[in-house]
Short mmCIF file of C-alpha atoms in Angstrom, two decimals:
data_model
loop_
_atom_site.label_atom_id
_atom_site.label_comp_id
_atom_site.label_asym_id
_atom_site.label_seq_id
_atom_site.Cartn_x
_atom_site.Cartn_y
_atom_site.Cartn_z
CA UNK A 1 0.00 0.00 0.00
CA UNK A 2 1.63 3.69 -0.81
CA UNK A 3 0.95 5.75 2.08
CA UNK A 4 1.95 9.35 2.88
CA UNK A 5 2.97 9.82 6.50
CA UNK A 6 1.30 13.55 7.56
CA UNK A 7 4.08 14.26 10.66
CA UNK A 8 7.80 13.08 11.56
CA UNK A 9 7.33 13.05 15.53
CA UNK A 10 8.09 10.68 18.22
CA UNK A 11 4.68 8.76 16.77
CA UNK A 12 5.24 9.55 13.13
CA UNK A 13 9.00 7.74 13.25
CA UNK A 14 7.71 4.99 14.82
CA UNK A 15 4.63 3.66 12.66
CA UNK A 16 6.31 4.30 9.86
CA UNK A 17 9.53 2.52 9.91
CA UNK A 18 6.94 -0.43 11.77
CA UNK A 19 4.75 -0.23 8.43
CA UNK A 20 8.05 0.36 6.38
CA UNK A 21 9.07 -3.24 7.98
CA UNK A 22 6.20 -5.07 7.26
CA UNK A 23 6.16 -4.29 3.71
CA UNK A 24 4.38 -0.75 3.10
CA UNK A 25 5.70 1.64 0.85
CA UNK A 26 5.95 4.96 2.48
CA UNK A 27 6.15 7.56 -0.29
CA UNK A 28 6.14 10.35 1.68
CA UNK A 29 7.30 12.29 4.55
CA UNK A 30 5.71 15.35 5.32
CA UNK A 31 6.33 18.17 7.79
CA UNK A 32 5.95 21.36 8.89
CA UNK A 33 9.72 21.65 9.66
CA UNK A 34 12.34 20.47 6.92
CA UNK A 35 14.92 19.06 9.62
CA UNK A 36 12.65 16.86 11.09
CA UNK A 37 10.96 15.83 7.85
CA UNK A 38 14.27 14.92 6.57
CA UNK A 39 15.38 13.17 9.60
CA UNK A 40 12.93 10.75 9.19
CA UNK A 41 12.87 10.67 5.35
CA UNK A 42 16.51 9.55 5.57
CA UNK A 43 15.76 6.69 8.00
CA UNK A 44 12.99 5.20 5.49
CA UNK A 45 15.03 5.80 2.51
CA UNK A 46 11.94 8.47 1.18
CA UNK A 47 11.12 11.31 -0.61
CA UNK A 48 9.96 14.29 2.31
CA UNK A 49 8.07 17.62 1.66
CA UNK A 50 7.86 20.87 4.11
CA UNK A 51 5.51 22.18 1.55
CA UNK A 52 2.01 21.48 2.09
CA UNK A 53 1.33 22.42 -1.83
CA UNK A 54 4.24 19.49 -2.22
CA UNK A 55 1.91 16.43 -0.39
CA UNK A 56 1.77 13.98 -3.40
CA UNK A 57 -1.52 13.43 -4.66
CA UNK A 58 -1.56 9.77 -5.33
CA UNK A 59 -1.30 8.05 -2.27
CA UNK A 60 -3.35 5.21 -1.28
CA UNK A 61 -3.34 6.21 2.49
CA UNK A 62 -2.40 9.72 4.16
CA UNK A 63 -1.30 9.08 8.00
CA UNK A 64 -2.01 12.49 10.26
CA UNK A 65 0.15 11.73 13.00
CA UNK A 66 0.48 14.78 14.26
CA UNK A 67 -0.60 17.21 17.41
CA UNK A 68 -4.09 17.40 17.99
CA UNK A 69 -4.26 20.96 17.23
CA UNK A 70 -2.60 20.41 13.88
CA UNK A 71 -4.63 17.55 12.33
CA UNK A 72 -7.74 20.08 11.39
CA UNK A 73 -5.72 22.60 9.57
CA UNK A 74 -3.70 19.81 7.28
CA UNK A 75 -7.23 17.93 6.63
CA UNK A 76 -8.75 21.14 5.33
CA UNK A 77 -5.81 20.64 2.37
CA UNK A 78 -7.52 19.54 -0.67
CA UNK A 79 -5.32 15.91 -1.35
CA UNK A 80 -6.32 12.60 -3.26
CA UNK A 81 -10.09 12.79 -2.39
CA UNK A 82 -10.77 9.01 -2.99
CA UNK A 83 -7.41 7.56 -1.25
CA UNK A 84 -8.21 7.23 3.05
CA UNK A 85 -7.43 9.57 5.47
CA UNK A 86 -6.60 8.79 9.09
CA UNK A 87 -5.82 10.17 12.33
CA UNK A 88 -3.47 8.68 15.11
CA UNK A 89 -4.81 10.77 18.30
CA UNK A 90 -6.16 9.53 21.40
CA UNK A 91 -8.49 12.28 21.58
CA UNK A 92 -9.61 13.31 18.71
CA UNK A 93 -13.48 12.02 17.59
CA UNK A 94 -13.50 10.07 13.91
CA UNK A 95 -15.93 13.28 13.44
CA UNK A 96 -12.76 15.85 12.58
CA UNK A 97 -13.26 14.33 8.65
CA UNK A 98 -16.74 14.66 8.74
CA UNK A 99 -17.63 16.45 5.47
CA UNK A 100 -14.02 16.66 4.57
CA UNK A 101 -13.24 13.35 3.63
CA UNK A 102 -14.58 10.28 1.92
CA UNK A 103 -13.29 7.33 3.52
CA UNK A 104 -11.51 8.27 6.77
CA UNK A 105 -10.42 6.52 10.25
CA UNK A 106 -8.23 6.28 12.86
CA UNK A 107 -5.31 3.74 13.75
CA UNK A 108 -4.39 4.55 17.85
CA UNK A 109 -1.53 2.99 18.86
CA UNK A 110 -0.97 2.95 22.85
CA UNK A 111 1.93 3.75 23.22
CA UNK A 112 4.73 6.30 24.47
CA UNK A 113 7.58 6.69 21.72
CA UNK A 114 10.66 8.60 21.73
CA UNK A 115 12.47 8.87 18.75
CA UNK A 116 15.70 7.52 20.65
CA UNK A 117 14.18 4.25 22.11
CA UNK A 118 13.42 1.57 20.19
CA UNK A 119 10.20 -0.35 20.64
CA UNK A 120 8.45 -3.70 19.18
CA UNK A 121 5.67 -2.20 17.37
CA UNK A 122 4.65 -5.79 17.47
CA UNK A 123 3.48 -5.75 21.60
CA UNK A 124 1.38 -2.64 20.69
CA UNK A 125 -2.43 -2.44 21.32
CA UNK A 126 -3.64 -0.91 18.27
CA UNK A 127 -7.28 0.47 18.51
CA UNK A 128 -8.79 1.06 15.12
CA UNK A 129 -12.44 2.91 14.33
CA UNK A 130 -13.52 3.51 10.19
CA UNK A 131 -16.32 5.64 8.32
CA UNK A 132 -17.40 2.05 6.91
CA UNK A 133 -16.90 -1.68 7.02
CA UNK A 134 -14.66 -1.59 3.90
CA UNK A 135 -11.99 1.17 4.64
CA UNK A 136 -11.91 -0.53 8.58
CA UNK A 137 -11.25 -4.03 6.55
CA UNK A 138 -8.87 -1.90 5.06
CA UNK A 139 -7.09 -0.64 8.31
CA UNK A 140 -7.51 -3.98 9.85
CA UNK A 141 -5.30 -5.82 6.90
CA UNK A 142 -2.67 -3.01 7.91
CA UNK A 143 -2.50 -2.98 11.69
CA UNK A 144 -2.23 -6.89 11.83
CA UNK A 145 0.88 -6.72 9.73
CA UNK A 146 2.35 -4.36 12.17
CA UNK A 147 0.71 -5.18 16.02
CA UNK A 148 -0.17 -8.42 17.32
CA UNK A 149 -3.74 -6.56 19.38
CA UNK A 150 -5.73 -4.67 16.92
CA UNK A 151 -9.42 -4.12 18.01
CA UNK A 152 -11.85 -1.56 17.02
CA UNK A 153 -13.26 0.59 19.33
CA UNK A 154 -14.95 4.19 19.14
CA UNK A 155 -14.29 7.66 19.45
CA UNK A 156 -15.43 7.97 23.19
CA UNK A 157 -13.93 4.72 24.37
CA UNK A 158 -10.35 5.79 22.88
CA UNK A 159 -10.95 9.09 24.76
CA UNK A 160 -11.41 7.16 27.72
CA UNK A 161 -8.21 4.77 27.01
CA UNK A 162 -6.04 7.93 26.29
CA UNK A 163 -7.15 9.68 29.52
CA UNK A 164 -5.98 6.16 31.21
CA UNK A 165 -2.75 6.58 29.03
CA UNK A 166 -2.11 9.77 30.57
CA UNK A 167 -2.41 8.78 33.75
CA UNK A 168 -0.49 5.26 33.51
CA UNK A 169 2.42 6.29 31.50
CA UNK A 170 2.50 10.36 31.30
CA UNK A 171 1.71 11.15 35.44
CA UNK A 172 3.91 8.60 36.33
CA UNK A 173 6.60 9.46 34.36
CA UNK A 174 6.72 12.81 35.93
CA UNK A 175 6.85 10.96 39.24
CA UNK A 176 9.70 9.19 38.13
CA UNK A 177 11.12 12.46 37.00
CA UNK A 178 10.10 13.91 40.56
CA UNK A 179 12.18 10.92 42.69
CA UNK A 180 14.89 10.90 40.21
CA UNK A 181 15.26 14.90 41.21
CA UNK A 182 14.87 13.90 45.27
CA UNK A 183 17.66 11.27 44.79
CA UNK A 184 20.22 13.29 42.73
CA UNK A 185 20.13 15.54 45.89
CA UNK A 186 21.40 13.15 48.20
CA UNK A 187 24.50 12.15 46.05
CA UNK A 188 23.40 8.61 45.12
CA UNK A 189 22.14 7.77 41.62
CA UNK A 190 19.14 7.16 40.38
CA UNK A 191 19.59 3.81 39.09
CA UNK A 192 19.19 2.47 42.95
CA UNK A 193 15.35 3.14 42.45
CA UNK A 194 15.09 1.05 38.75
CA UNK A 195 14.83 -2.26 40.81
CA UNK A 196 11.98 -0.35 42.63
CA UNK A 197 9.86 0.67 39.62
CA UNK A 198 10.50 -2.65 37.55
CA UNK A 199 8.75 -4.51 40.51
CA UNK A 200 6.25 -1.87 40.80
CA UNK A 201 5.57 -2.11 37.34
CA UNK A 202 5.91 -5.41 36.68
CA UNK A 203 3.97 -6.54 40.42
CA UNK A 204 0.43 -5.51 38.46
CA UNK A 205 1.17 -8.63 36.53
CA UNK A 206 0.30 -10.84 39.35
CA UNK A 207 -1.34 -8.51 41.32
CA UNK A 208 -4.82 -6.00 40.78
CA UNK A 209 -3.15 -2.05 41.39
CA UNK A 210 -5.44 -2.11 44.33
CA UNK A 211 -3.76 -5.03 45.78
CA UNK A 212 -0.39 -4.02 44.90
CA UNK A 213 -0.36 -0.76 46.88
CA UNK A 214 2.37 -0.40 49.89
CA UNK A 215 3.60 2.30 51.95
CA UNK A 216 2.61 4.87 54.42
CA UNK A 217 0.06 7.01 52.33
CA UNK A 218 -1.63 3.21 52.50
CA UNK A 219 -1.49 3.34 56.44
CA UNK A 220 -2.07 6.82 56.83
CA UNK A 221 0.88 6.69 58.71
CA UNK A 222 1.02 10.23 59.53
CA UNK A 223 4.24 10.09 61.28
CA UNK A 224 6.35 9.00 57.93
CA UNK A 225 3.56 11.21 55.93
CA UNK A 226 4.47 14.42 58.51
CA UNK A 227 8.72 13.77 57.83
CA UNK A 228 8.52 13.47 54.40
CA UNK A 229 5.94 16.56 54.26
CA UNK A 230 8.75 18.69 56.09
CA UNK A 231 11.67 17.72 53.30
CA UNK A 232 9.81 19.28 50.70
CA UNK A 233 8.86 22.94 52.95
CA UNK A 234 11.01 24.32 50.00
CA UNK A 235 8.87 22.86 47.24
CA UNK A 236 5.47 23.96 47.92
CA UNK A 237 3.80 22.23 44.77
CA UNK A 238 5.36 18.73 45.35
CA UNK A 239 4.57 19.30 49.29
CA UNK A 240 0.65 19.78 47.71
CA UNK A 241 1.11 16.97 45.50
CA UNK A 242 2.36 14.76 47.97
CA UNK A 243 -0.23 15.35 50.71
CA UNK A 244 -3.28 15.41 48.22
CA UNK A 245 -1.83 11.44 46.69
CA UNK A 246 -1.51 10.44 50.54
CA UNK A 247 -4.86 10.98 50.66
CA UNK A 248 -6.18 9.64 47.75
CA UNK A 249 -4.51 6.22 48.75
CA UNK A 250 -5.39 6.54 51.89
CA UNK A 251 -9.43 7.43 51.30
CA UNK A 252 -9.23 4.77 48.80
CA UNK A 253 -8.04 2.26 50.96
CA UNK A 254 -9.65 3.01 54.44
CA UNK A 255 -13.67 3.23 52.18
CA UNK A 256 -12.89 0.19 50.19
CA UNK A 257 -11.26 -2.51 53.05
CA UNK B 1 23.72 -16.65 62.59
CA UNK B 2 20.37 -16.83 65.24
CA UNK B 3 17.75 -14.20 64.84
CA UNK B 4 14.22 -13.45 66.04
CA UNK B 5 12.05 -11.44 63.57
CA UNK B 6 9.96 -8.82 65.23
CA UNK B 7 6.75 -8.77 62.85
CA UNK B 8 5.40 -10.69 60.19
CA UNK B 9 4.58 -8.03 57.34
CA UNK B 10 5.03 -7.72 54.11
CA UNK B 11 8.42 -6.91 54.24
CA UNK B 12 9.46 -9.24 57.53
CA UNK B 13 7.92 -12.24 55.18
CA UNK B 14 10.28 -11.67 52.38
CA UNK B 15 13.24 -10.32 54.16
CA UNK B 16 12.52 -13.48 56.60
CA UNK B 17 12.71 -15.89 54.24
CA UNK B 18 15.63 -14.63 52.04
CA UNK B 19 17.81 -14.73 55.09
CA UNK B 20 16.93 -18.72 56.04
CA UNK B 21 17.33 -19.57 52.12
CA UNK B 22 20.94 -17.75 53.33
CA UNK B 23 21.88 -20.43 55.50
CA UNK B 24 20.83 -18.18 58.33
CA UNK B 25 18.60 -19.69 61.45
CA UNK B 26 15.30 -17.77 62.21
CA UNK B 27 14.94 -19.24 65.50
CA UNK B 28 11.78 -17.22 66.31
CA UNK B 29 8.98 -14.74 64.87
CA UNK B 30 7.18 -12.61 67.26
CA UNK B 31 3.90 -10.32 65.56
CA UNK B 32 1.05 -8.81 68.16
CA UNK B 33 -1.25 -11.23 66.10
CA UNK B 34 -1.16 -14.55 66.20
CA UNK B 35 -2.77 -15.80 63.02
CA UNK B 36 0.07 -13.56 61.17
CA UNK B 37 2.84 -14.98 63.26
CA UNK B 38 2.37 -18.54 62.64
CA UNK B 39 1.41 -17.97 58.91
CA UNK B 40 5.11 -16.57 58.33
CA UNK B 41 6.29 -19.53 60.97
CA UNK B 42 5.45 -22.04 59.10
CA UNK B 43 6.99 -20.97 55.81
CA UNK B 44 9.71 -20.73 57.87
CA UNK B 45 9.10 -24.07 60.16
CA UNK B 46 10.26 -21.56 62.80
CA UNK B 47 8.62 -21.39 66.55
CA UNK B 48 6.51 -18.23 67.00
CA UNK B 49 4.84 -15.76 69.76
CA UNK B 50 2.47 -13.47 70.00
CA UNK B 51 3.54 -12.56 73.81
CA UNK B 52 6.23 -9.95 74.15
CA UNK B 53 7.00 -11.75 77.46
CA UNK B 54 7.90 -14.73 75.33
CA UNK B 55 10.30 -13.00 72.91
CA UNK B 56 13.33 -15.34 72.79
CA UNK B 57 16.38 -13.78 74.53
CA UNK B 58 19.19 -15.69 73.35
CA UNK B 59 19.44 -14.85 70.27
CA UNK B 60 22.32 -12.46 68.52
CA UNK B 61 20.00 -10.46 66.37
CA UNK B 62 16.36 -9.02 66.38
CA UNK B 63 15.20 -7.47 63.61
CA UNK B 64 12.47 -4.79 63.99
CA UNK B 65 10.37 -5.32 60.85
CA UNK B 66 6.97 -3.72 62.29
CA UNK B 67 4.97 -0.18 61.25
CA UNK B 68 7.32 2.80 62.26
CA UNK B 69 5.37 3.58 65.28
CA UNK B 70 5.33 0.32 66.75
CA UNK B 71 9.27 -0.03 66.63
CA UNK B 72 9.72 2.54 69.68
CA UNK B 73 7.10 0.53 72.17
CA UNK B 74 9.20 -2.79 71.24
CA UNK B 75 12.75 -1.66 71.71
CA UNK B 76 11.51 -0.08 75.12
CA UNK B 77 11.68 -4.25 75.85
CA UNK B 78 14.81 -5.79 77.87
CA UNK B 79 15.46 -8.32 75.52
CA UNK B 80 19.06 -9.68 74.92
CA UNK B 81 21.07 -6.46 75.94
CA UNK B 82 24.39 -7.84 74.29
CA UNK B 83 22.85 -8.39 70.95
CA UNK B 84 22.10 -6.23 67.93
CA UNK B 85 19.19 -5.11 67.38
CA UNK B 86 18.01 -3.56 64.04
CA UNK B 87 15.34 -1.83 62.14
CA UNK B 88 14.14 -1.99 58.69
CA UNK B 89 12.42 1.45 58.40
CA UNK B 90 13.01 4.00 55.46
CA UNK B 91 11.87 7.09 57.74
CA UNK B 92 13.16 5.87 61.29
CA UNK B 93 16.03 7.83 62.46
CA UNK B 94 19.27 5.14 63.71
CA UNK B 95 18.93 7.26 66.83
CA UNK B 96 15.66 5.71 68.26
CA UNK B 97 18.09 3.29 69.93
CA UNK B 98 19.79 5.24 71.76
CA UNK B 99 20.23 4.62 75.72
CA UNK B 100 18.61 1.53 74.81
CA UNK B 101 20.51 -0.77 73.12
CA UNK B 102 23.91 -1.04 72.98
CA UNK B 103 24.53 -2.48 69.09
CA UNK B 104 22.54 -1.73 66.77
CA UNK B 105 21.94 -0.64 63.24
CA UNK B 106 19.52 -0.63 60.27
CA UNK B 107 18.99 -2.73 57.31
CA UNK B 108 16.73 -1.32 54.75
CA UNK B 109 15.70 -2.96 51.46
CA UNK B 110 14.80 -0.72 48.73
CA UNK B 111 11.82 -2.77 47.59
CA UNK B 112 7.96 -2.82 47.59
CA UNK B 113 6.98 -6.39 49.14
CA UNK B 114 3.49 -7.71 49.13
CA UNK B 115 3.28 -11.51 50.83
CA UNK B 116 1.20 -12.74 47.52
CA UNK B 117 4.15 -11.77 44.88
CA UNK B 118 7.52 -13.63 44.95
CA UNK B 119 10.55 -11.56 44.01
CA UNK B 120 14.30 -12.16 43.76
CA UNK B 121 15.88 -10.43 47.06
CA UNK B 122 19.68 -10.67 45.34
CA UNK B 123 18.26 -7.45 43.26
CA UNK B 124 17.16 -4.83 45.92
CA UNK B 125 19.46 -2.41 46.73
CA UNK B 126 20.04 -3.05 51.04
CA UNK B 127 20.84 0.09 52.94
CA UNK B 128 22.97 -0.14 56.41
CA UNK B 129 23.87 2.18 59.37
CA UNK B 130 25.22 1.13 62.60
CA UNK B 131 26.01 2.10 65.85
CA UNK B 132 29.69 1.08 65.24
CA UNK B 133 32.42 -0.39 62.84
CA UNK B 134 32.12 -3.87 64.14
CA UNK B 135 28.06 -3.68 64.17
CA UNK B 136 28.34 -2.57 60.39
CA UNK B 137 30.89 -5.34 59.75
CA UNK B 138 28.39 -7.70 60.82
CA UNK B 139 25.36 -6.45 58.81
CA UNK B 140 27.18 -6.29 55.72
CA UNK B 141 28.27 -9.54 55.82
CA UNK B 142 24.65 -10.66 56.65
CA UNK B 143 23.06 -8.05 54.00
CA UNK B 144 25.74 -9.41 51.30
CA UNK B 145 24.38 -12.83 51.83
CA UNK B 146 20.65 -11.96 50.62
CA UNK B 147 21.48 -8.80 48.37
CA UNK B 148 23.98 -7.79 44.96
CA UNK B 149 23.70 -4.29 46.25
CA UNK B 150 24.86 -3.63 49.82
CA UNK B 151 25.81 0.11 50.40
CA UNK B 152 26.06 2.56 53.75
CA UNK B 153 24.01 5.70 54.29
CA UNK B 154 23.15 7.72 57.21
CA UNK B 155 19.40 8.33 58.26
CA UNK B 156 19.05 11.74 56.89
CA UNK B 157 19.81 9.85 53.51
CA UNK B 158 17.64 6.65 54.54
CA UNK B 159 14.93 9.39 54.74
CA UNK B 160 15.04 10.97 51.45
CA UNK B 161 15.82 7.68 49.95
CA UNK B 162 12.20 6.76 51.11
CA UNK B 163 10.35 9.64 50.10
CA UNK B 164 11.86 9.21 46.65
CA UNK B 165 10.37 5.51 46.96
CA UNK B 166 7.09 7.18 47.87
CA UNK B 167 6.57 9.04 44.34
CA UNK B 168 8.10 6.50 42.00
CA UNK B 169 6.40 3.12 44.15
CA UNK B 170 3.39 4.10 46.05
CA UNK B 171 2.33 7.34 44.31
CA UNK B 172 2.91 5.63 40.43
CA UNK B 173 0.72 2.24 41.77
CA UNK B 174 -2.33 4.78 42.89
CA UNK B 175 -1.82 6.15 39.44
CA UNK B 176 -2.24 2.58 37.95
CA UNK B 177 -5.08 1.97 39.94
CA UNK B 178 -6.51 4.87 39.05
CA UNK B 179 -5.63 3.90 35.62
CA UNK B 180 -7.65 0.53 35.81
CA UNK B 181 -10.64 2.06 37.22
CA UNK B 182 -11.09 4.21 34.39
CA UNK B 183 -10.71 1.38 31.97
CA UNK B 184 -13.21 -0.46 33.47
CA UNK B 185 -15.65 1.75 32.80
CA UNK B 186 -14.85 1.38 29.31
CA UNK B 187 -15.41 -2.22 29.09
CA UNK B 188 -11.90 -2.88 28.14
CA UNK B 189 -9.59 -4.49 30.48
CA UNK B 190 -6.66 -3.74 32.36
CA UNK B 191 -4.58 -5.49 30.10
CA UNK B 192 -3.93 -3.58 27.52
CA UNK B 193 -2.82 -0.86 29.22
CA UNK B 194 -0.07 -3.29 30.78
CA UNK B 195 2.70 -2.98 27.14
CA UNK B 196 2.54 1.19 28.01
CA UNK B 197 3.10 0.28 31.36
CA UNK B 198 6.08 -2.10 30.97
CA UNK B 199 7.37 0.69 28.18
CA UNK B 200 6.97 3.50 30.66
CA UNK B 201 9.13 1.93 33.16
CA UNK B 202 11.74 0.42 30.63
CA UNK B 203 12.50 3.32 28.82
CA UNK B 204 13.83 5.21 32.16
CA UNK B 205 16.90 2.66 31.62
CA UNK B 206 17.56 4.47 28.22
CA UNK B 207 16.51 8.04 28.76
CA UNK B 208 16.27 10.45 32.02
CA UNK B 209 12.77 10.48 33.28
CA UNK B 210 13.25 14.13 31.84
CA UNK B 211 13.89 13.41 28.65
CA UNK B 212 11.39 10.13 28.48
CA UNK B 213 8.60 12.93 28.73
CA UNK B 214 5.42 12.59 26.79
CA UNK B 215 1.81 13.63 26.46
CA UNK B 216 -0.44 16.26 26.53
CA UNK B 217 0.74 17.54 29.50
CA UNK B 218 4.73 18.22 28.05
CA UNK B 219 3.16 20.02 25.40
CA UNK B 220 0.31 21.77 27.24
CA UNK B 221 -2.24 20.52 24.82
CA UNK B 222 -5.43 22.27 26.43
CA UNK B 223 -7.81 20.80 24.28
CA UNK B 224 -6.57 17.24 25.15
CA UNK B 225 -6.26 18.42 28.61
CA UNK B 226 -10.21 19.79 28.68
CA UNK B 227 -11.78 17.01 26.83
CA UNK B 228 -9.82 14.70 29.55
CA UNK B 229 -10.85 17.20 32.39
CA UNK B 230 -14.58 17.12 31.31
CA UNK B 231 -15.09 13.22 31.40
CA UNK B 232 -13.61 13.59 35.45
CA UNK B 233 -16.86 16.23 36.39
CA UNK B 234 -18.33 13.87 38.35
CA UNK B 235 -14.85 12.98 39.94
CA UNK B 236 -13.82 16.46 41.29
CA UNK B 237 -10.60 15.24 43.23
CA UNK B 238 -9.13 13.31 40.02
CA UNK B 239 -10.16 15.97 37.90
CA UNK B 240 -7.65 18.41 40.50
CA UNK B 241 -5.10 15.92 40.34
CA UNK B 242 -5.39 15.69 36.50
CA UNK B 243 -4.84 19.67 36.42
CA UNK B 244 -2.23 19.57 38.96
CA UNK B 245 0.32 17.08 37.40
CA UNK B 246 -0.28 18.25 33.98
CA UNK B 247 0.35 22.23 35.06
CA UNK B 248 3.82 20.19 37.00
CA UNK B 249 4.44 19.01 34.11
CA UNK B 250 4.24 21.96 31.75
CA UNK B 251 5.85 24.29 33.87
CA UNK B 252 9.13 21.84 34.54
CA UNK B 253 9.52 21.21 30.44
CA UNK B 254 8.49 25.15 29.93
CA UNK B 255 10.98 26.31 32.22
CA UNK B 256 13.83 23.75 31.55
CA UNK B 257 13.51 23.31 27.41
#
C-alpha cells in the first residue's frame, strides 16, 4: 500500500519505519519543519516535503500523525479525495473528517515513543475505528501486519483509554522524573530506584493495582507522611502533591477494606 | 547466625525468608497477632509468639520489621542487651536506639513487598547504618548474603531515599489503579494498558525520566487536557489531580527546554 505519512514526531518515526518493515511503501514524509521531515525521510530511505502544496496526490493512504491541534488545519488541504485519510490521536473524535473526507479513520496505537528508544511495534495495542466496514477491513489488513492486538473501538472509548494513558504512563513518568530529582540531591544515583519501579511495574502482573499498593500514604501513617511533608517545605507544589496522593490512597483504601 | 524477627509483614515475610534460604537460622517470629505470626512460621518451620513476654532472649539479632510507630514501644523491651538489634524502616532515624541498646543498626531494602508476589531479594538495593564499625561489619556480611547491592548511608539519607520511593512506588501504583478504574468503565480491560506500562518503566533505563517525557501535558495541549478534564466532572478530586500534574508538568519542560 503507498501511504503518505502527515508528521515526523516521536509517533510519526515509529509507525512508519513499523509499516516500512512489514512491507508498506511509504512515499512520503511530510512536515511542517524540513529538519525533522528529513530526519525521518533519511531513516525510510523516502522522498519528504515541508511544503504542504508538495503532499503527493496519489497516495493510497495519508497518515495524520500529528498534534491534535494540527490535524484540522492539514485535513482542510484539498489531497487525493478518494485515497483514506486517518488520524493517530487519542483524543480526537472520527468526526474531525466529517464532510471533509470520503473514507476516513483512525489507527491509535498505545503507546509512548521517543524517537531515541526503540520499541516492538509488534506488543502494541492498536485500537482502530472507520467511516465504513470496507476502509476498517482496510485498516484492519494493515495494523495486523504491524501489532499483534488490533481491536476496534470508538471515538469515546479511545478518549477514555487515552485519559488512562495519561495517567499510567505520562503522570507517572513525571513521578519518576520527581524521585529521580529527590535522589540526585542526596548524592546517590538514580539507578538504585530502577529495581523499585520494575517490581512496581511489573507486580500488576500478578497482582490487581489495588492489591499491589504499599507504603505509608496506604497506612495513613502520619508520622512518615508528617517527615517526608517537612523535606519538601522548599517545594510547595510537590509538598501539595504529595499530601493530596496520601490521601487519595489513603481514602481509597480506608472506604474500600 | 540466630535471629528473632519482630513482625510478620510484608516486608518481615520476604526479608525473613531470604535470610533462612541464606543459610541463616530464624529461631523465632514474634507479631502482636497470632494468626500472622504462625502464617510466616510455618513458611519458615520456625517457633513463634504473639507474647512480648515470650520473645526469645538468646538470640544475637532481632530485627524490627513492624509499622514505624510500633518499633519505639518494642525496643523499650529488655530483651538480649548484648545483641544487635536492628530496624528496617526508610523514615526511622538510627537514633531511636539510643540509651537503649547497645549495638545496633539498620537494614533497609529498597523494595515494595506484598506476601502474595515472589521476588528475587539478590536485586534490591540493602541500605545499612550502625552504631559502630564492628556492628556494620556484621550487617554487611549478613546483608551481602541476601542482596547484589549492599551500600552505607546515614538516616538523613535513609529518609530521602524513602520519600523518593514514595513518588516512583506508592504514588505511580495509585496512578495505575486509578488507571484501571477508568478502563473499566470502558469495558476494556486492564490489560492492555499493561505494554505502556512495561514501556513506561523500561524506557527510564535508556533516557532520564526528563527526557522520556510525553503527552499532553509536556506540550500543554489544552484541548486534550479539557476534553480529559470534562469526562472527570463527576470525579472532582481526580479531575484536580489531572490539572495539577499536567500544570507540574508543563511548567518543569516550559521552564527547563
Amino acid at each position: 500500500m503507498k501511504i503518505v505519512i502527515i508528521g515526523a514526531g516521536n509517533l510519526a518515526t515509529h509507525l512508519a519505519l513499523a509499516l516500512q518493515q512489514s512491507g508498506e511503501q511509504i512515499i512520503q514524509i511530510y512536515s511542517r519543519t524540513e529538519e525533522s521531515a528529513s530526519i525521518l525521510a533519511n531513516k525510510l530511505a523516502a522522498p519528504f516535503t515541508n511544503k504542504i502544496n508538495k503532499i503527493n496526490n496519489e497516495s493510497e493512504l495519508y497518515i495524520y500523525a500529528v498534534s491534535d491541534s494540527a490535524i484540522s488545519d492539514l485535513i482542510d488541504l484539498d489531497i487525493a479525495p478518494d485515497a483514506i485519510h486517518i488520524h493517530t490521536a487519542g483524543s480526537v473524535s472520527i468526526n474531525i473528517f466529517n464532510d471533509k473526507k470520503r473514507n476516513y479513520g483512525v489507527l491509535y496505537p498505545l503507546q509512548t515513543f521517543s524517537k531515541n528508544k526503540e520499541i516492538n511495534f509488534k506488543d502494541i495495542p492498536v485500537f482502530l475505528e472507520a467511516s465504513s466496514p470496507d476502509v476498517l477491513r482496510i485498516l484492519q489488513n494493515l495494523a495486523c501486519k504491524i501489532s499483534d492486538d488490533v481491536q476496534v473501538i470508538n471515538s469515546e472509548t479511545r478518549l477514555k483509554l487515552h485519559m488512562a494513558a495519561v495517567f499510567a504512563c505520562n503522570f507517572v513518568n513525571y513521578l519518576y522524573d520527581v524521585s529521580n530529582d529527590i535522589i540526585i540531591q542526596t548524592g546517590l544515583t538514580f539507578d538504585i530506584l530502577k529495581p523499585l519501579i520494575r517490581e512496581t511495574a511489573d507486580k500488576i502482573n500478578y497482582l490487581t493495582p489495588y492489591d499491589s499498593q504499599t507504603g505509608p500514604a496506604k497506612r495513613f501513617d502520619r508520622n512518615v507522611i508528617d517527615k517526608h511533608i517537612q523535606m519538601l517545605d522548599n517545594q510547595p507544589e510537590l509538598k501539595v502533591l504529595y499530601e493530596k496522593l496520601s490521601q487519595m490512597i489513603f481514602n481509597k483504601h480506608f472506604h474500600q477494606p
